[in-house]
CSV table of C-alpha atoms in Angstrom, one decimal:
chain,number,residue,atom,x,y,z
A,1,MET,CA,-9.6,-13.2,5.1
A,2,ILE,CA,-7.0,-12.8,7.9
A,3,ASP,CA,-8.3,-10.6,10.8
A,4,ILE,CA,-7.5,-6.9,10.8
A,5,LYS,CA,-5.5,-7.1,14.1
A,6,THR,CA,-3.0,-9.6,12.6
A,7,MET,CA,-2.8,-7.6,9.4
A,8,GLU,CA,-2.0,-4.4,11.3
A,9,GLU,CA,0.6,-6.1,13.4
A,10,ARG,CA,2.4,-7.3,10.3
A,11,LEU,CA,2.0,-4.0,8.6
A,12,ASN,CA,3.7,-2.2,11.5
A,13,LEU,CA,6.5,-4.7,11.5
A,14,VAL,CA,7.1,-4.5,7.7
A,15,SER,CA,6.9,-0.6,7.8
A,16,GLU,CA,9.3,-0.3,10.7
A,17,LYS,CA,11.8,-2.7,9.1
A,18,MET,CA,11.7,-0.8,5.8
A,19,MET,CA,12.4,2.6,7.5
A,20,ALA,CA,15.5,1.1,9.2
A,21,LEU,CA,16.7,-0.9,6.2
A,22,LYS,CA,20.5,-0.8,5.6
A,23,ASN,CA,22.9,-2.7,3.4
A,24,ASN,CA,24.5,-5.2,5.7
A,25,GLY,CA,27.4,-6.2,3.5
A,26,MET,CA,25.9,-7.3,0.2
A,27,LYS,CA,27.9,-6.2,-2.8
A,28,GLU,CA,25.7,-3.9,-4.9
A,29,VAL,CA,26.2,-3.4,-8.6
A,30,TYR,CA,24.7,0.1,-9.0
A,31,PRO,CA,26.2,3.5,-8.1
A,32,ILE,CA,23.5,4.3,-5.6
A,33,SER,CA,22.4,1.7,-3.0
A,34,LEU,CA,19.2,0.0,-3.8
A,35,ILE,CA,18.9,-1.3,-0.3
A,36,ASP,CA,19.7,1.6,2.1
A,37,PHE,CA,16.4,3.4,2.7
A,38,ASN,CA,18.1,6.8,3.1
A,39,CYS,CA,19.1,7.1,-0.6
A,40,TRP,CA,17.2,8.6,-3.6
A,41,GLU,CA,16.7,5.8,-6.1
A,42,TRP,CA,13.8,3.8,-7.5
A,43,PRO,CA,13.5,1.2,-4.7
A,44,GLN,CA,13.3,4.0,-2.2
A,45,GLY,CA,10.8,5.7,-4.4
A,46,VAL,CA,8.6,2.6,-4.3
A,47,GLY,CA,9.2,2.4,-0.5
A,48,ILE,CA,8.2,5.9,0.3
A,49,PHE,CA,5.0,5.5,-1.9
A,50,GLY,CA,4.1,2.4,0.1
A,51,LEU,CA,4.7,4.3,3.3
A,52,TYR,CA,2.4,7.1,2.2
A,53,LYS,CA,-0.3,4.7,1.3
A,54,TYR,CA,0.0,3.3,4.9
A,55,TYR,CA,-0.4,6.9,6.2
A,56,GLU,CA,-3.5,7.4,4.2
A,57,VAL,CA,-5.1,4.3,5.8
A,58,SER,CA,-3.8,4.9,9.4
A,59,GLN,CA,-3.6,8.7,9.5
A,60,LYS,CA,-0.6,8.3,11.9
A,61,LYS,CA,1.1,11.6,12.1
A,62,GLU,CA,4.4,10.1,12.9
A,63,ILE,CA,4.4,8.4,9.5
A,64,LEU,CA,3.7,11.7,7.7
A,65,ASP,CA,6.4,13.4,9.7
A,66,TYR,CA,8.9,10.7,8.8
A,67,ILE,CA,8.0,11.0,5.0
A,68,GLU,CA,8.3,14.8,5.2
A,69,ASN,CA,11.7,14.5,6.9
A,70,TRP,CA,12.9,11.9,4.4
A,71,PHE,CA,12.2,14.2,1.5
A,72,ASP,CA,13.6,17.3,3.2
A,73,SER,CA,16.8,15.4,4.0
A,74,ARG,CA,17.3,13.9,0.6
A,75,ILE,CA,16.6,17.2,-1.3
A,76,LYS,CA,19.0,19.0,1.0
A,77,GLU,CA,21.7,16.3,0.3
A,78,GLY,CA,21.1,16.8,-3.5
A,79,ILE,CA,20.1,14.4,-6.1
A,80,LEU,CA,23.0,12.7,-7.8
A,81,GLU,CA,21.4,12.2,-11.2
A,82,ARG,CA,18.0,12.6,-12.9
A,83,ASN,CA,16.8,9.7,-14.9
A,84,VAL,CA,13.8,7.4,-15.3
A,85,ASN,CA,14.5,5.5,-12.0
A,86,THR,CA,15.4,8.5,-9.9
A,87,THR,CA,12.1,10.1,-10.9
A,88,SER,CA,10.3,7.4,-8.8
A,89,PRO,CA,10.3,9.3,-5.5
A,90,MET,CA,8.7,12.3,-7.1
A,91,LEU,CA,5.4,10.4,-7.3
A,92,THR,CA,5.0,10.5,-3.5
A,93,LEU,CA,6.2,14.1,-3.4
A,94,THR,CA,3.1,15.1,-5.4
A,95,TYR,CA,0.9,13.6,-2.6
A,96,LEU,CA,3.0,15.2,0.1
A,97,TYR,CA,2.6,18.6,-1.5
A,98,GLU,CA,-1.1,18.2,-1.5
A,99,LYS,CA,-1.0,17.5,2.2
A,100,THR,CA,1.6,20.1,3.3
A,101,ARG,CA,1.3,22.8,0.6
A,102,LYS,CA,5.0,23.5,1.0
A,103,PRO,CA,5.9,25.8,-1.9
A,104,GLU,CA,9.4,24.4,-2.2
A,105,TYR,CA,7.8,21.0,-3.0
A,106,LEU,CA,5.7,22.4,-5.8
A,107,THR,CA,8.8,24.2,-7.2
A,108,PHE,CA,10.7,20.9,-7.2
A,109,ILE,CA,7.8,19.2,-8.9
A,110,LYS,CA,7.6,21.9,-11.6
A,111,ASP,CA,11.4,21.8,-12.1
A,112,TRP,CA,11.5,18.0,-12.5
A,113,SER,CA,8.5,18.1,-14.8
A,114,ASP,CA,10.3,20.7,-17.0
A,115,TRP,CA,13.3,18.4,-17.1
A,116,ILE,CA,11.1,15.7,-18.6
A,117,MET,CA,8.8,17.8,-20.8
A,118,LYS,CA,10.2,21.2,-21.6
A,119,ASP,CA,13.9,20.5,-21.6
A,120,LYS,CA,13.4,16.9,-22.8
A,121,LYS,CA,16.4,15.8,-20.8
A,122,LEU,CA,14.7,12.5,-20.4
A,123,ILE,CA,16.0,10.7,-23.5
A,124,ARG,CA,13.4,9.6,-26.1
A,125,THR,CA,14.1,6.6,-28.2
A,126,GLY,CA,12.0,4.9,-31.0
A,127,ASP,CA,8.5,6.3,-31.5
A,128,GLY,CA,9.3,8.9,-28.9
A,129,CYS,CA,9.2,6.3,-26.1
A,130,PHE,CA,11.0,7.3,-22.8
A,131,GLN,CA,14.4,5.5,-22.9
A,132,HIS,CA,14.9,3.6,-19.7
A,133,MET,CA,18.0,5.7,-18.7
A,134,ILE,CA,19.3,4.8,-15.2
A,135,THR,CA,22.0,6.0,-12.9
A,136,GLY,CA,25.3,5.4,-14.6
A,137,SER,CA,23.8,4.1,-17.9
A,138,ALA,CA,21.8,5.6,-20.8
A,139,ASN,CA,20.5,2.1,-21.8
A,140,ASP,CA,20.6,3.2,-25.4
A,141,HIS,CA,17.5,2.3,-27.5
A,142,GLU,CA,15.9,0.5,-24.6
A,143,ILE,CA,12.5,0.6,-23.0
A,144,LEU,CA,11.2,-1.3,-20.0
A,145,ILE,CA,7.8,-1.9,-18.5
A,146,ASP,CA,9.2,-0.5,-15.2
A,147,THR,CA,9.2,3.0,-16.7
A,148,LEU,CA,5.4,3.2,-16.3
A,149,PHE,CA,5.7,3.3,-12.5
A,150,MET,CA,9.1,5.0,-12.2
A,151,THR,CA,8.3,8.0,-14.4
A,152,VAL,CA,4.9,7.9,-16.2
A,153,LEU,CA,2.7,7.8,-13.1
A,154,PHE,CA,4.5,10.9,-11.7
A,155,LEU,CA,4.0,12.7,-14.9
A,156,THR,CA,0.2,12.1,-14.7
A,157,ARG,CA,0.2,13.4,-11.1
A,158,ALA,CA,2.2,16.5,-12.1
A,159,GLY,CA,-0.2,17.1,-14.9
A,160,LYS,CA,-3.1,17.1,-12.5
A,161,LEU,CA,-1.4,19.3,-9.9
A,162,LEU,CA,0.0,21.8,-12.4
A,163,GLU,CA,-3.2,21.7,-14.6
A,164,ARG,CA,-1.1,20.6,-17.6
A,165,LYS,CA,-3.3,18.3,-19.8
A,166,ASP,CA,-0.3,17.9,-22.2
A,167,TYR,CA,1.5,16.0,-19.4
A,168,VAL,CA,-1.4,13.6,-19.0
A,169,ASP,CA,-1.6,13.2,-22.8
A,170,GLU,CA,2.1,12.4,-22.9
A,171,ALA,CA,1.7,9.9,-20.1
A,172,ASN,CA,-1.1,8.2,-22.0
A,173,TYR,CA,1.0,8.0,-25.1
A,174,GLN,CA,3.8,6.4,-23.2
A,175,ILE,CA,1.5,3.8,-21.7
A,176,LEU,CA,0.0,3.0,-25.1
A,177,SER,CA,3.5,2.8,-26.7
A,178,HIS,CA,4.9,0.5,-24.0
A,179,ILE,CA,1.9,-1.8,-24.4
A,180,LYS,CA,2.5,-1.8,-28.2
A,181,TYR,CA,6.1,-2.9,-27.8
A,182,LEU,CA,6.0,-5.0,-24.7
A,183,LEU,CA,2.7,-6.9,-24.6
A,184,ASN,CA,2.7,-10.6,-25.4
A,185,LYS,CA,-0.8,-10.7,-26.8
A,186,GLU,CA,-1.0,-14.5,-26.8
A,187,GLU,CA,-0.4,-14.6,-23.0
A,188,GLY,CA,-1.8,-11.2,-22.0
A,189,LEU,CA,1.4,-10.6,-20.1
A,190,PHE,CA,4.4,-8.2,-20.6
A,191,TYR,CA,7.9,-8.8,-21.7
A,192,HIS,CA,10.5,-7.0,-19.6
A,193,GLY,CA,11.8,-4.8,-22.3
A,194,PHE,CA,12.3,-3.9,-26.0
A,195,ASN,CA,15.4,-2.6,-27.9
A,196,PHE,CA,14.8,-0.4,-30.9
A,197,GLN,CA,18.3,-1.1,-32.4
A,198,ARG,CA,18.0,-4.9,-31.9
A,199,ASN,CA,14.3,-4.7,-32.8
A,200,ASP,CA,13.4,-7.5,-30.3
A,201,ASN,CA,12.3,-8.2,-26.8
A,202,TYR,CA,15.6,-9.7,-25.7
A,203,GLY,CA,14.9,-13.1,-24.1
A,204,LYS,CA,11.1,-12.6,-24.3
A,205,VAL,CA,10.9,-13.4,-20.6
A,206,LEU,CA,7.5,-12.8,-18.8
A,207,TRP,CA,9.2,-11.5,-15.7
A,208,GLY,CA,7.1,-11.1,-12.5
A,209,ARG,CA,8.1,-7.8,-11.1
A,210,GLY,CA,8.1,-6.1,-14.5
A,211,ASN,CA,4.5,-7.2,-15.0
A,212,CYS,CA,3.4,-5.9,-11.6
A,213,TRP,CA,4.2,-2.3,-12.5
A,214,TYR,CA,1.4,-2.3,-15.1
A,215,THR,CA,-1.0,-3.9,-12.6
A,216,ILE,CA,-0.3,-1.2,-10.0
A,217,VAL,CA,-0.1,1.8,-12.4
A,218,ILE,CA,-3.4,1.3,-14.1
A,219,MET,CA,-5.3,1.0,-10.8
A,220,GLU,CA,-3.6,4.1,-9.4
A,221,LEU,CA,-4.2,6.0,-12.6
A,222,LEU,CA,-7.8,5.2,-12.9
A,223,GLU,CA,-8.5,6.1,-9.3
A,224,ASP,CA,-6.9,9.5,-9.6
A,225,ILE,CA,-7.1,10.8,-13.1
A,226,ASP,CA,-10.1,11.5,-15.4
A,227,LEU,CA,-9.2,9.7,-18.7
A,228,ASP,CA,-10.8,9.8,-22.1
A,229,GLU,CA,-13.3,7.0,-22.1
A,230,GLY,CA,-11.7,5.2,-25.1
A,231,ILE,CA,-8.2,5.2,-23.5
A,232,LYS,CA,-9.7,4.1,-20.2
A,233,ARG,CA,-11.4,1.1,-21.8
A,234,TYR,CA,-8.3,0.1,-23.6
A,235,PHE,CA,-6.1,0.3,-20.5
A,236,LEU,CA,-8.6,-1.8,-18.6
A,237,SER,CA,-9.0,-4.4,-21.3
A,238,VAL,CA,-5.2,-5.0,-21.1
A,239,TYR,CA,-5.4,-5.0,-17.3
A,240,GLU,CA,-8.2,-7.6,-17.3
A,241,ASN,CA,-6.4,-9.8,-19.7
A,242,GLN,CA,-3.3,-9.6,-17.6
A,243,VAL,CA,-5.2,-10.5,-14.5
A,244,LYS,CA,-6.8,-13.5,-16.2
A,245,ALA,CA,-3.3,-14.7,-17.1
A,246,LEU,CA,-2.1,-14.1,-13.5
A,247,LYS,CA,-4.9,-16.2,-12.2
A,248,ARG,CA,-4.0,-19.0,-14.6
A,249,TYR,CA,-0.3,-19.0,-13.6
A,250,ALA,CA,-0.7,-18.5,-9.8
A,251,ASP,CA,1.0,-21.3,-7.8
A,252,PRO,CA,-1.9,-23.6,-6.9
A,253,GLU,CA,-0.5,-24.3,-3.4
A,254,SER,CA,0.2,-20.8,-2.3
A,255,GLY,CA,-1.6,-18.4,-4.6
A,256,LEU,CA,1.7,-16.6,-5.2
A,257,TRP,CA,3.8,-16.1,-8.4
A,258,HIS,CA,7.1,-17.3,-9.7
A,259,THR,CA,9.8,-14.7,-10.7
A,260,ILE,CA,9.2,-16.0,-14.3
A,261,ILE,CA,5.4,-16.1,-14.3
A,262,ASN,CA,5.0,-19.0,-16.7
A,263,ASP,CA,8.0,-21.0,-15.4
A,264,GLU,CA,7.2,-23.0,-12.2
A,265,SER,CA,10.8,-24.1,-12.0
A,266,SER,CA,11.7,-20.5,-11.1
A,267,TYR,CA,11.5,-19.4,-7.5
A,268,LEU,CA,8.4,-17.8,-5.9
A,269,GLU,CA,9.1,-14.1,-5.7
A,270,LEU,CA,7.3,-12.0,-3.1
A,271,SER,CA,7.6,-8.4,-4.4
A,272,CYS,CA,5.6,-9.3,-7.6
A,273,SER,CA,3.3,-11.6,-5.6
A,274,ALA,CA,2.4,-8.8,-3.2
A,275,ALA,CA,1.9,-6.3,-6.0
A,276,PHE,CA,-0.3,-8.6,-8.1
A,277,LEU,CA,-2.5,-9.3,-5.1
A,278,TYR,CA,-2.7,-5.6,-4.4
A,279,GLY,CA,-3.6,-4.8,-8.0
A,280,ILE,CA,-6.2,-7.6,-8.2
A,281,MET,CA,-7.8,-6.7,-4.8
A,282,LYS,CA,-8.0,-3.0,-5.8
A,283,GLY,CA,-9.6,-4.0,-9.1
A,284,VAL,CA,-12.2,-6.1,-7.3
A,285,ARG,CA,-12.9,-3.3,-4.8
A,286,LEU,CA,-13.3,-0.7,-7.6
A,287,GLY,CA,-15.8,-3.0,-9.3
A,288,ILE,CA,-13.6,-3.7,-12.3
A,289,LEU,CA,-13.2,-7.4,-11.5
A,290,LYS,CA,-15.8,-9.8,-10.2
A,291,ARG,CA,-15.2,-10.6,-6.6
A,292,GLU,CA,-16.5,-14.2,-7.0
A,293,GLU,CA,-14.0,-14.9,-9.7
A,294,TYR,CA,-11.0,-13.8,-7.6
A,295,GLN,CA,-12.0,-14.2,-3.9
A,296,GLU,CA,-10.4,-17.7,-3.6
A,297,LEU,CA,-7.1,-16.6,-5.1
A,298,ILE,CA,-7.0,-13.5,-2.9
A,299,GLU,CA,-7.6,-15.5,0.3
A,300,LEU,CA,-5.1,-18.1,-0.6
A,301,GLY,CA,-2.5,-15.6,-1.6
A,302,THR,CA,-2.8,-13.2,1.3
A,303,LYS,CA,-2.7,-16.2,3.7
A,304,HIS,CA,0.6,-17.4,2.3
A,305,LEU,CA,2.1,-13.9,2.0
A,306,MET,CA,2.3,-14.0,5.8
A,307,ASP,CA,4.7,-17.0,5.6
A,308,TYR,CA,7.3,-14.8,4.1
A,309,ILE,CA,7.3,-12.1,6.7
A,310,GLU,CA,10.0,-12.7,9.4
A,311,GLU,CA,9.4,-11.9,13.1
A,312,ASP,CA,11.4,-8.6,12.7
A,313,GLY,CA,9.2,-7.6,9.6
A,314,THR,CA,11.7,-8.5,6.9
A,315,VAL,CA,10.0,-9.7,3.7
A,316,GLN,CA,11.8,-12.7,2.3
A,317,ASN,CA,12.2,-14.0,-1.3
A,318,VAL,CA,12.6,-10.6,-2.9
A,319,SER,CA,14.8,-10.5,-5.9
A,320,TYR,CA,17.5,-7.8,-6.2
A,321,GLY,CA,17.3,-5.1,-8.9
A,322,THR,CA,17.1,-6.8,-12.2
A,323,PRO,CA,18.2,-5.6,-15.7
A,324,ILE,CA,16.9,-7.2,-18.9
A,325,GLY,CA,18.1,-10.8,-19.4
A,326,LEU,CA,18.6,-12.7,-22.6
A,327,ASP,CA,17.1,-15.9,-21.2
A,328,GLY,CA,15.1,-17.3,-18.3
A,329,GLU,CA,18.3,-18.7,-16.5
A,330,PHE,CA,19.4,-15.1,-16.0
A,331,TYR,CA,16.3,-14.3,-14.0
A,332,LYS,CA,16.6,-17.5,-12.0
A,333,THR,CA,20.1,-16.5,-10.8
A,334,ILE,CA,19.2,-13.1,-9.5
A,335,PRO,CA,19.8,-13.2,-5.7
A,336,CYS,CA,17.1,-12.6,-3.1
A,337,CYS,CA,17.6,-10.2,-0.2
A,338,PRO,CA,15.7,-7.7,1.9
A,339,MET,CA,14.8,-4.7,-0.4
A,340,THR,CA,12.8,-1.6,0.2
A,341,TYR,CA,10.4,-2.3,-2.7
A,342,GLY,CA,9.7,-5.8,-1.3
A,343,GLN,CA,8.8,-4.1,2.0
A,344,ALA,CA,6.8,-1.4,0.2
A,345,LEU,CA,4.8,-3.7,-2.0
A,346,MET,CA,3.9,-5.9,1.0
A,347,ILE,CA,2.7,-2.7,2.7
A,348,LEU,CA,0.5,-1.9,-0.3
A,349,VAL,CA,-1.3,-5.3,-0.2
A,350,LEU,CA,-1.6,-5.3,3.7
A,351,GLN,CA,-3.1,-1.9,3.8
A,352,GLU,CA,-5.5,-2.8,1.1
A,353,ALA,CA,-6.5,-6.0,2.9
A,354,MET,CA,-7.3,-3.9,6.1
A,355,LEU,CA,-9.9,-1.9,4.4
A,356,PRO,CA,-13.5,-2.5,5.5
A,357,TYR,CA,-14.5,-3.8,2.1
A,358,TRP,CA,-12.6,-7.0,2.9
A,359,HIS,CA,-14.1,-7.7,6.3
């Protein structure tokens, strides 16, 4: 494993770059920037979560102060729209509330939870699944694997904070339902989405970053929430099958993953690669996976992750925000550029790799 000093140097660079990230001229296709860190959208939600995880490891007060200021500034500016993706930053707010005990944070968490559960303003589609509504589009009849990180993980945390078992029950139902409609059982991997009107999985593409949300969510969920033993075993069986497939499809030269997991002609994509390694390493550390089965892959992958961090901390080969495609070619044409979630997912794996367990 790479030494802790090198890891920390890279971690600092990646974090500092993320906090300063701006759109330098790329034409974006969504109403709210997915690049500029000082916006409230899903990439920034993933980013602020990664930053909080770094704070937990480092205990650097300046990082906590930055996160607190970020939330205070964004809330003061006002949230443009509530949907699945803009729920993403709320996950980290639950952790920040536990740390600061600011009553206005708890009020905001309660209000957003009511929007999902009491008011049911988050649209439900077939079988009561959360419709993947995004800023500017309801995405009628559509569910995505991304929803598990963007909304469902927050709902479990809100349930824990507010002592609302019904929130955790709903979150479990959503995970079970997304597995039902999105899991390719032959491969052990997930399709990007499902449409209840079309009654299909679009292009049936096993997209990298979509899959990584399950890898991350299940590890975070099991570490934080007491689940019914039967549900826990089921979630873990899906996770273990997914990880076996990831090991099978990892690029043999680098230990990283292609943007279409089972298509080696597609480019290596660093946000999903960092996330997969984080989820696998955490599974090993928690005793869910056998270290001897994954150690070689972990060492190879973490070594080659470093090749994609520029001197200023920019993480390369990160694909831009990606809607559901009807074929593999669609995913291959998504451009790569610096993204907050690319920085954040790299932060997650670097802070995991710095833990004493790995040294």
